Amino acid sequence: MPQTHIRPDVVALLADVDWHGRRDEPPHRRDGRPFTLAEQRLLSTITPEEGAAARQQIRRENEWLDEVDAMRDDFVALVRKYLARLPKNAVVADAIQIMTDEDYAEYERLVPIVTAQDTLEYRATHGNSTEHLTGPTED
């Protein structure tokens, strides 16, 4: 069975399309920026395999977002547990000071994850080991 060639740049573009936009407008990115004419032309050349790869990437990103949302909930619950023990005007720094070593370690683990703005920032914080986000790579 011949191997198909999947162009990562096409997959990345396709995964960034705002599918909720109006059909009578040129495609644009999820952040609202329009694709350039060259990018629009490139999008028109996608293969079925690239479309499938983009759908997989979107699914993985959604799973990652769900995972981060759950970690944010855990983070808030952890901090609230300690804020509840403090006076009304207490701040997170006050809560950190009374955390157990175990809870502080969990706080330290969660902070960079729940405060990351996007996947790239998460990757920068946690290194390049992102197989759980993007799946295994083939050479």
PDB file of C-alpha atoms in Angstrom, residues 19-138:
ATOM      1  CA  TRP A  19     -15.994  26.603  10.607  1.00  0.00           C
ATOM      2  CA  HIS A  20     -18.667  28.752  12.251  1.00  0.00           C
ATOM      3  CA  GLY A  21     -18.129  31.702   9.930  1.00  0.00           C
ATOM      4  CA  ARG A  22     -20.429  32.737   7.115  1.00  0.00           C
ATOM      5  CA  ARG A  23     -20.267  30.623   3.976  1.00  0.00           C
ATOM      6  CA  ASP A  24     -20.455  33.669   1.688  1.00  0.00           C
ATOM      7  CA  GLU A  25     -17.213  35.120   3.105  1.00  0.00           C
ATOM      8  CA  PRO A  26     -13.659  33.990   2.409  1.00  0.00           C
ATOM      9  CA  PRO A  27     -12.359  31.570   5.026  1.00  0.00           C
ATOM     10  CA  HIS A  28     -10.745  33.042   8.093  1.00  0.00           C
ATOM     11  CA  ARG A  29      -8.866  31.809  11.138  1.00  0.00           C
ATOM     12  CA  ARG A  30     -10.434  30.965  14.461  1.00  0.00           C
ATOM     13  CA  ASP A  31      -8.967  34.179  15.874  1.00  0.00           C
ATOM     14  CA  GLY A  32     -10.792  36.207  13.190  1.00  0.00           C
ATOM     15  CA  ARG A  33      -7.854  36.965  10.903  1.00  0.00           C
ATOM     16  CA  PRO A  34      -8.488  36.310   7.212  1.00  0.00           C
ATOM     17  CA  PHE A  35      -6.369  33.814   5.345  1.00  0.00           C
ATOM     18  CA  THR A  36      -4.117  35.301   2.701  1.00  0.00           C
ATOM     19  CA  LEU A  37      -4.905  34.571  -0.931  1.00  0.00           C
ATOM     20  CA  ALA A  38      -1.972  32.139  -1.019  1.00  0.00           C
ATOM     21  CA  GLU A  39      -3.331  30.341   2.052  1.00  0.00           C
ATOM     22  CA  GLN A  40      -6.804  30.174   0.502  1.00  0.00           C
ATOM     23  CA  ARG A  41      -5.303  28.622  -2.614  1.00  0.00           C
ATOM     24  CA  LEU A  42      -3.384  26.137  -0.489  1.00  0.00           C
ATOM     25  CA  LEU A  43      -6.575  25.220   1.390  1.00  0.00           C
ATOM     26  CA  SER A  44      -8.254  24.438  -1.924  1.00  0.00           C
ATOM     27  CA  THR A  45      -5.668  21.717  -2.571  1.00  0.00           C
ATOM     28  CA  ILE A  46      -6.297  19.559   0.492  1.00  0.00           C
ATOM     29  CA  THR A  47      -6.353  15.826   0.075  1.00  0.00           C
ATOM     30  CA  PRO A  48      -8.749  13.505   1.934  1.00  0.00           C
ATOM     31  CA  GLU A  49      -5.829  12.325   4.060  1.00  0.00           C
ATOM     32  CA  GLU A  50      -4.962  15.910   5.024  1.00  0.00           C
ATOM     33  CA  GLY A  51      -8.605  16.574   5.875  1.00  0.00           C
ATOM     34  CA  ALA A  52      -8.623  13.499   8.113  1.00  0.00           C
ATOM     35  CA  ALA A  53      -5.367  14.600   9.761  1.00  0.00           C
ATOM     36  CA  ALA A  54      -6.813  18.077  10.407  1.00  0.00           C
ATOM     37  CA  ARG A  55      -9.946  16.563  11.957  1.00  0.00           C
ATOM     38  CA  GLN A  56      -7.736  14.433  14.202  1.00  0.00           C
ATOM     39  CA  GLN A  57      -5.746  17.507  15.210  1.00  0.00           C
ATOM     40  CA  ILE A  58      -8.917  19.451  16.007  1.00  0.00           C
ATOM     41  CA  ARG A  59     -10.179  16.496  18.078  1.00  0.00           C
ATOM     42  CA  ARG A  60      -6.870  16.358  19.974  1.00  0.00           C
ATOM     43  CA  GLU A  61      -6.971  20.103  20.622  1.00  0.00           C
ATOM     44  CA  ASN A  62     -10.529  19.824  21.933  1.00  0.00           C
ATOM     45  CA  GLU A  63      -9.503  16.951  24.207  1.00  0.00           C
ATOM     46  CA  TRP A  64      -6.586  19.042  25.453  1.00  0.00           C
ATOM     47  CA  LEU A  65      -8.924  21.972  26.150  1.00  0.00           C
ATOM     48  CA  ASP A  66     -11.272  19.668  28.076  1.00  0.00           C
ATOM     49  CA  GLU A  67      -8.296  18.376  30.064  1.00  0.00           C
ATOM     50  CA  VAL A  68      -7.105  21.912  30.832  1.00  0.00           C
ATOM     51  CA  ASP A  69     -10.647  22.945  31.861  1.00  0.00           C
ATOM     52  CA  ALA A  70     -10.733  20.041  34.327  1.00  0.00           C
ATOM     53  CA  MET A  71      -7.319  21.068  35.690  1.00  0.00           C
ATOM     54  CA  ARG A  72      -8.540  24.666  36.050  1.00  0.00           C
ATOM     55  CA  ASP A  73     -11.491  23.392  38.084  1.00  0.00           C
ATOM     56  CA  ASP A  74      -9.082  21.374  40.266  1.00  0.00           C
ATOM     57  CA  PHE A  75      -6.875  24.434  40.660  1.00  0.00           C
ATOM     58  CA  VAL A  76      -9.763  26.678  41.728  1.00  0.00           C
ATOM     59  CA  ALA A  77     -11.040  24.050  44.186  1.00  0.00           C
ATOM     60  CA  LEU A  78      -7.559  23.712  45.674  1.00  0.00           C
ATOM     61  CA  VAL A  79      -7.126  27.454  46.193  1.00  0.00           C
ATOM     62  CA  ARG A  80     -10.692  27.906  47.495  1.00  0.00           C
ATOM     63  CA  LYS A  81     -10.122  25.186  50.065  1.00  0.00           C
ATOM     64  CA  TYR A  82      -7.495  27.394  51.670  1.00  0.00           C
ATOM     65  CA  LEU A  83      -9.126  30.762  51.032  1.00  0.00           C
ATOM     66  CA  ALA A  84     -12.156  29.502  52.960  1.00  0.00           C
ATOM     67  CA  ARG A  85      -9.923  29.258  56.049  1.00  0.00           C
ATOM     68  CA  LEU A  86      -8.683  32.832  55.738  1.00  0.00           C
ATOM     69  CA  PRO A  87     -10.237  36.278  56.333  1.00  0.00           C
ATOM     70  CA  LYS A  88     -12.462  37.705  53.603  1.00  0.00           C
ATOM     71  CA  ASN A  89      -9.795  39.943  52.032  1.00  0.00           C
ATOM     72  CA  ALA A  90      -7.226  37.146  51.697  1.00  0.00           C
ATOM     73  CA  VAL A  91      -5.483  36.598  48.358  1.00  0.00           C
ATOM     74  CA  VAL A  92      -3.972  33.535  46.722  1.00  0.00           C
ATOM     75  CA  ALA A  93      -0.537  34.320  48.158  1.00  0.00           C
ATOM     76  CA  ASP A  94      -2.064  34.041  51.634  1.00  0.00           C
ATOM     77  CA  ALA A  95      -3.578  30.672  50.766  1.00  0.00           C
ATOM     78  CA  ILE A  96      -0.251  29.383  49.447  1.00  0.00           C
ATOM     79  CA  GLN A  97       1.417  30.118  52.763  1.00  0.00           C
ATOM     80  CA  ILE A  98      -0.883  27.752  54.679  1.00  0.00           C
ATOM     81  CA  MET A  99      -0.983  24.919  52.112  1.00  0.00           C
ATOM     82  CA  THR A 100       0.290  21.493  53.008  1.00  0.00           C
ATOM     83  CA  ASP A 101       3.418  20.391  51.177  1.00  0.00           C
ATOM     84  CA  GLU A 102       1.322  18.003  49.089  1.00  0.00           C
ATOM     85  CA  ASP A 103      -1.204  20.665  48.099  1.00  0.00           C
ATOM     86  CA  TYR A 104       1.564  23.163  47.373  1.00  0.00           C
ATOM     87  CA  ALA A 105       3.219  20.643  45.041  1.00  0.00           C
ATOM     88  CA  GLU A 106      -0.113  20.223  43.236  1.00  0.00           C
ATOM     89  CA  TYR A 107      -0.504  24.006  43.063  1.00  0.00           C
ATOM     90  CA  GLU A 108       2.976  24.322  41.533  1.00  0.00           C
ATOM     91  CA  ARG A 109       2.157  21.588  39.000  1.00  0.00           C
ATOM     92  CA  LEU A 110      -1.132  23.210  37.959  1.00  0.00           C
ATOM     93  CA  VAL A 111      -0.118  26.888  37.790  1.00  0.00           C
ATOM     94  CA  PRO A 112       1.794  26.795  34.476  1.00  0.00           C
ATOM     95  CA  ILE A 113      -0.832  24.551  32.895  1.00  0.00           C
ATOM     96  CA  VAL A 114      -3.924  26.529  33.832  1.00  0.00           C
ATOM     97  CA  THR A 115      -2.354  29.896  33.116  1.00  0.00           C
ATOM     98  CA  ALA A 116      -1.039  28.981  29.636  1.00  0.00           C
ATOM     99  CA  GLN A 117      -2.815  30.958  26.927  1.00  0.00           C
ATOM    100  CA  ASP A 118      -2.478  28.290  24.248  1.00  0.00           C
ATOM    101  CA  THR A 119      -0.912  24.987  23.295  1.00  0.00           C
ATOM    102  CA  LEU A 120       2.388  26.593  22.273  1.00  0.00           C
ATOM    103  CA  GLU A 121       2.783  28.264  25.642  1.00  0.00           C
ATOM    104  CA  TYR A 122       1.925  24.964  27.317  1.00  0.00           C
ATOM    105  CA  ARG A 123       4.580  23.215  25.199  1.00  0.00           C
ATOM    106  CA  ALA A 124       7.131  25.876  26.051  1.00  0.00           C
ATOM    107  CA  THR A 125       6.393  25.404  29.744  1.00  0.00           C
ATOM    108  CA  HIS A 126       6.395  21.616  29.668  1.00  0.00           C
ATOM    109  CA  GLY A 127       8.998  20.857  27.043  1.00  0.00           C
ATOM    110  CA  ASN A 128       8.590  19.234  23.660  1.00  0.00           C
ATOM    111  CA  SER A 129       7.100  16.006  24.954  1.00  0.00           C
ATOM    112  CA  THR A 130       3.609  16.598  23.590  1.00  0.00           C
ATOM    113  CA  GLU A 131       2.735  13.190  22.193  1.00  0.00           C
ATOM    114  CA  HIS A 132      -0.375  13.209  24.378  1.00  0.00           C
ATOM    115  CA  LEU A 133      -1.460  16.411  22.593  1.00  0.00           C
ATOM    116  CA  THR A 134      -0.531  15.653  19.015  1.00  0.00           C
ATOM    117  CA  GLY A 135      -0.047  11.902  18.861  1.00  0.00           C
ATOM    118  CA  PRO A 136       3.085  10.063  17.825  1.00  0.00           C
ATOM    119  CA  THR A 137       5.120  11.486  14.983  1.00  0.00           C
ATOM    120  CA  GLU A 138       6.424   9.495  12.078  1.00  0.00           C
TER     121      GLU A 138
END
